[in-house]
C-alpha positions as semicolon CSV with decimal commas, in nm:
position;residue;x (nm);y (nm);z (nm)
1;M;2,074;-13,366;9,402
2;G;2,045;-13,131;9,152
3;Q;1,959;-13,280;8,775
4;T;2,201;-13,600;8,774
5;I;2,393;-13,612;8,384
6;L;2,621;-13,861;8,301
7;H;2,827;-13,800;8,043
8;E;2,939;-14,127;7,932
9;Y;3,047;-14,348;7,615
10;A;2,774;-14,646;7,664
11;P;2,967;-14,979;7,551
12;S;3,220;-14,880;7,858
13;G;3,203;-15,057;8,142
14;N;3,371;-14,805;8,339
15;C;3,045;-14,541;8,212
16;Y;2,840;-14,888;8,323
17;K;2,928;-14,916;8,653
18;V;2,800;-14,632;8,706
19;R;2,498;-14,628;8,498
20;L;2,429;-14,973;8,734
21;T;2,478;-14,812;9,041
22;A;2,223;-14,549;8,942
23;A;1,959;-14,813;8,853
24;H;2,014;-15,024;9,158
25;L;1,929;-14,687;9,373
26;G;1,624;-14,582;9,168
27;I;1,824;-14,242;9,039
28;P;1,780;-14,133;8,730
29;L;2,036;-14,030;8,518
30;K;2,028;-13,811;8,237
31;R;2,290;-13,976;7,979
32;R;2,482;-13,749;7,776
33;D;2,700;-13,955;7,523
34;Y;3,023;-13,926;7,363
35;D;3,182;-14,115;7,087
36;I;3,576;-14,197;7,209
37;M;3,673;-14,327;6,857
38;R;3,623;-13,987;6,708
39;G;3,788;-13,784;6,996
40;E;3,490;-13,613;7,115
41;T;3,593;-13,590;7,452
42;R;3,936;-13,416;7,356
43;T;3,707;-13,112;7,195
44;P;3,801;-12,802;7,385
45;E;3,441;-12,740;7,467
46;F;3,473;-13,118;7,648
47;L;3,812;-13,000;7,788
48;A;3,675;-12,659;7,932
49;N;3,307;-12,757;8,078
50;V;3,287;-13,162;8,118
51;N;3,717;-13,256;8,244
52;A;4,022;-13,130;8,193
53;N;4,142;-13,481;8,188
54;G;3,923;-13,549;7,857
55;R;3,795;-13,928;7,975
56;I;3,489;-14,019;8,064
57;P;3,267;-14,110;8,241
58;V;3,203;-13,824;8,452
59;L;2,918;-13,730;8,668
60;Q;2,736;-13,439;8,647
61;D;2,554;-13,311;8,988
62;G;2,384;-12,954;8,908
63;D;2,714;-12,732;8,827
64;R;2,905;-12,979;9,020
65;F;3,121;-13,289;8,804
66;I;3,311;-13,564;8,969
67;P;3,517;-13,776;8,701
68;E;3,639;-14,120;8,714
69;S;3,416;-14,416;8,749
70;N;3,425;-14,554;9,098
71;A;3,395;-14,206;9,278
72;A;3,098;-14,168;9,063
73;C;3,000;-14,480;9,222
74;F;3,043;-14,387;9,571
75;Y;2,882;-14,018;9,541
76;L;2,577;-14,193;9,395
77;A;2,521;-14,522;9,700
78;D;2,722;-14,243;10,017
79;G;2,439;-14,316;10,224
80;S;2,276;-14,637;10,044
81;A;2,337;-14,966;10,160
82;L;2,549;-15,067;9,891
83;I;2,855;-14,880;10,112
84;P;2,868;-15,162;10,397
85;A;2,807;-14,996;10,796
86;D;3,071;-15,186;10,922
87;R;3,422;-14,984;10,933
88;F;3,623;-15,269;10,811
89;D;3,436;-15,394;10,565
90;R;3,371;-14,996;10,409
91;A;3,748;-15,017;10,346
92;D;3,771;-15,345;10,252
93;M;3,451;-15,248;9,964
94;L;3,710;-14,970;9,830
95;R;3,991;-15,196;9,843
96;W;3,852;-15,389;9,614
97;M;3,757;-15,102;9,347
98;F;4,107;-14,962;9,387
99;W;4,203;-15,251;9,329
100;E;3,974;-15,266;9,006
101;Q;4,124;-14,924;8,835
102;Y;4,486;-15,109;8,941
103;N;4,485;-15,410;8,820
104;H;4,152;-15,564;8,648
105;E;4,028;-15,242;8,426
106;P;4,410;-15,179;8,284
107;N;4,456;-15,559;8,143
108;I;4,101;-15,667;8,101
109;A;3,899;-15,355;7,965
110;T;4,222;-15,217;7,761
111;L;4,223;-15,562;7,602
112;R;3,827;-15,587;7,481
113;F;3,927;-15,227;7,401
114;W;4,193;-15,311;7,182
115;L;4,071;-15,619;6,975
116;R;3,704;-15,514;7,028
117;Y;3,700;-15,161;6,938
118;V;4,013;-15,081;6,762
119;G;4,096;-15,424;6,586
120;L;4,437;-15,609;6,587
121;D;4,541;-15,473;6,280
122;A;4,537;-15,120;6,395
123;L;4,776;-15,149;6,673
124;S;5,084;-14,983;6,759
125;G;5,334;-15,237;6,762
126;L;5,378;-15,155;7,137
127;Q;5,029;-15,252;7,196
128;R;5,095;-15,591;6,989
129;E;5,362;-15,623;7,261
130;Q;5,148;-15,603;7,540
131;I;4,892;-15,833;7,433
132;G;5,049;-16,097;7,612
133;V;5,134;-15,971;7,956
134;K;4,806;-15,798;8,021
135;R;4,634;-16,161;7,921
136;K;4,864;-16,314;8,143
137;A;4,730;-16,039;8,418
138;G;4,406;-16,124;8,337
139;N;4,399;-16,416;8,378
140;E;4,578;-16,377;8,768
141;A;4,321;-16,115;8,882
142;L;4,039;-16,348;8,725
143;K;4,166;-16,628;8,891
144;L;4,219;-16,380;9,268
145;M;3,903;-16,270;9,235
146;D;3,739;-16,700;9,187
147;D;3,950;-16,768;9,463
148;H;3,798;-16,510;9,698
149;L;3,468;-16,557;9,564
150;G;3,499;-16,942;9,680
151;G;3,272;-17,044;9,942
152;R;3,127;-16,656;9,934
153;E;2,838;-16,520;9,763
154;W;2,960;-16,171;9,727
155;L;3,326;-15,944;9,716
156;V;3,292;-15,809;10,093
157;G;3,033;-15,885;10,369
158;D;2,734;-16,075;10,314
159;T;2,519;-15,845;10,028
160;L;2,573;-15,686;9,697
161;S;2,818;-15,399;9,733
162;L;2,976;-15,104;9,505
163;A;3,261;-15,374;9,503
164;D;3,065;-15,628;9,318
165;I;2,889;-15,324;9,082
166;C;3,255;-15,222;9,003
167;L;3,441;-15,533;8,985
168;F;3,093;-15,695;8,742
169;A;3,123;-15,408;8,490
170;Y;3,418;-15,514;8,279
171;T;3,465;-15,903;8,429
172;H;3,121;-15,963;8,302
173;V;3,232;-15,931;7,896
174;A;3,609;-16,018;7,928
175;D;3,480;-16,362;7,727
176;E;3,485;-16,032;7,469
177;A;3,877;-15,987;7,508
178;D;3,915;-16,345;7,440
179;F;3,881;-16,427;7,842
180;D;3,820;-16,818;7,923
181;L;3,575;-16,710;8,169
182;E;3,466;-17,164;8,211
183;L;3,790;-17,138;8,401
184;F;3,733;-16,948;8,626
185;P;3,347;-17,129;8,785
186;N;3,320;-16,887;9,122
187;V;3,353;-16,589;8,953
188;I;3,051;-16,732;8,692
189;A;2,805;-16,817;8,978
190;W;2,917;-16,474;9,132
191;M;2,784;-16,246;8,791
192;E;2,490;-16,471;8,773
193;R;2,372;-16,355;9,124
194;I;2,417;-15,981;8,984
195;M;2,259;-16,031;8,690
196;V;1,933;-16,182;8,823
197;L;1,901;-15,908;9,100
198;P;1,546;-15,761;9,019
199;K;1,700;-15,394;8,948
200;H;2,008;-15,525;8,762
201;I;2,026;-15,354;8,441
202;A;2,251;-15,468;8,110
203;M;2,522;-15,260;7,991
204;S;2,270;-15,264;7,649
205;D;2,041;-15,093;7,830
C-alpha cells in the first residue's frame, strides 16, 4: 500500500468501521475529516477529486480511491485473518456485510443520524412518517442478529471477521437512536467480546 488516507466524518459508523478494521490489522491511517452537516462532501473539489457520489468514507491508497465502507474494509483486510479461509465462511461473511448495508444500516444508522444530528424538529414530514417503519425494521434486524448469536460467539466461524466489525459499528450506538439493546442479550454479549479485544478502538478514538 501507498500512503493510506481515510476521508471521513468521524461520528459516522461507516467511517468508524474502516478505522476499526485498520486498528485490528495495525495499519496506520491518515485521517481527513469533512463536516457533512456543512456540505463539505458536496463541493466541486470533493466531487472531482475524492468521490463523484459525494459520500464518505472513501479510502485512498496512493492515487487510488475506494468509496463504500465495506469495500474499504475488505481492501484493508484482504489476505488477513479477518477474512475466513474457508470458502463458505468467506461467502457468509460477505452475506452479513451486504445485509448490514441493506437491512441494518438504512434503519438503525438513519434513525441515529436523524435523531442525534439533525434533530426531530428539523425533520421533514416524510422523514417523520418513516420513523415508525425504520424502528420496526431496525428492531427486526437486531432480533435476527440476536437469534443468530444464540450459542455462538461470532457471526461467522469461530473468530472475529469483517462481518463482526462491520455490524458492530452501528449496533453499538443503536441506543443513540432509542433502540433498547437490553432486549437483545446475545447482541450485548457479542459487543462486549469485541470491546475487550486487545486492538479494539472506540468510535471516539
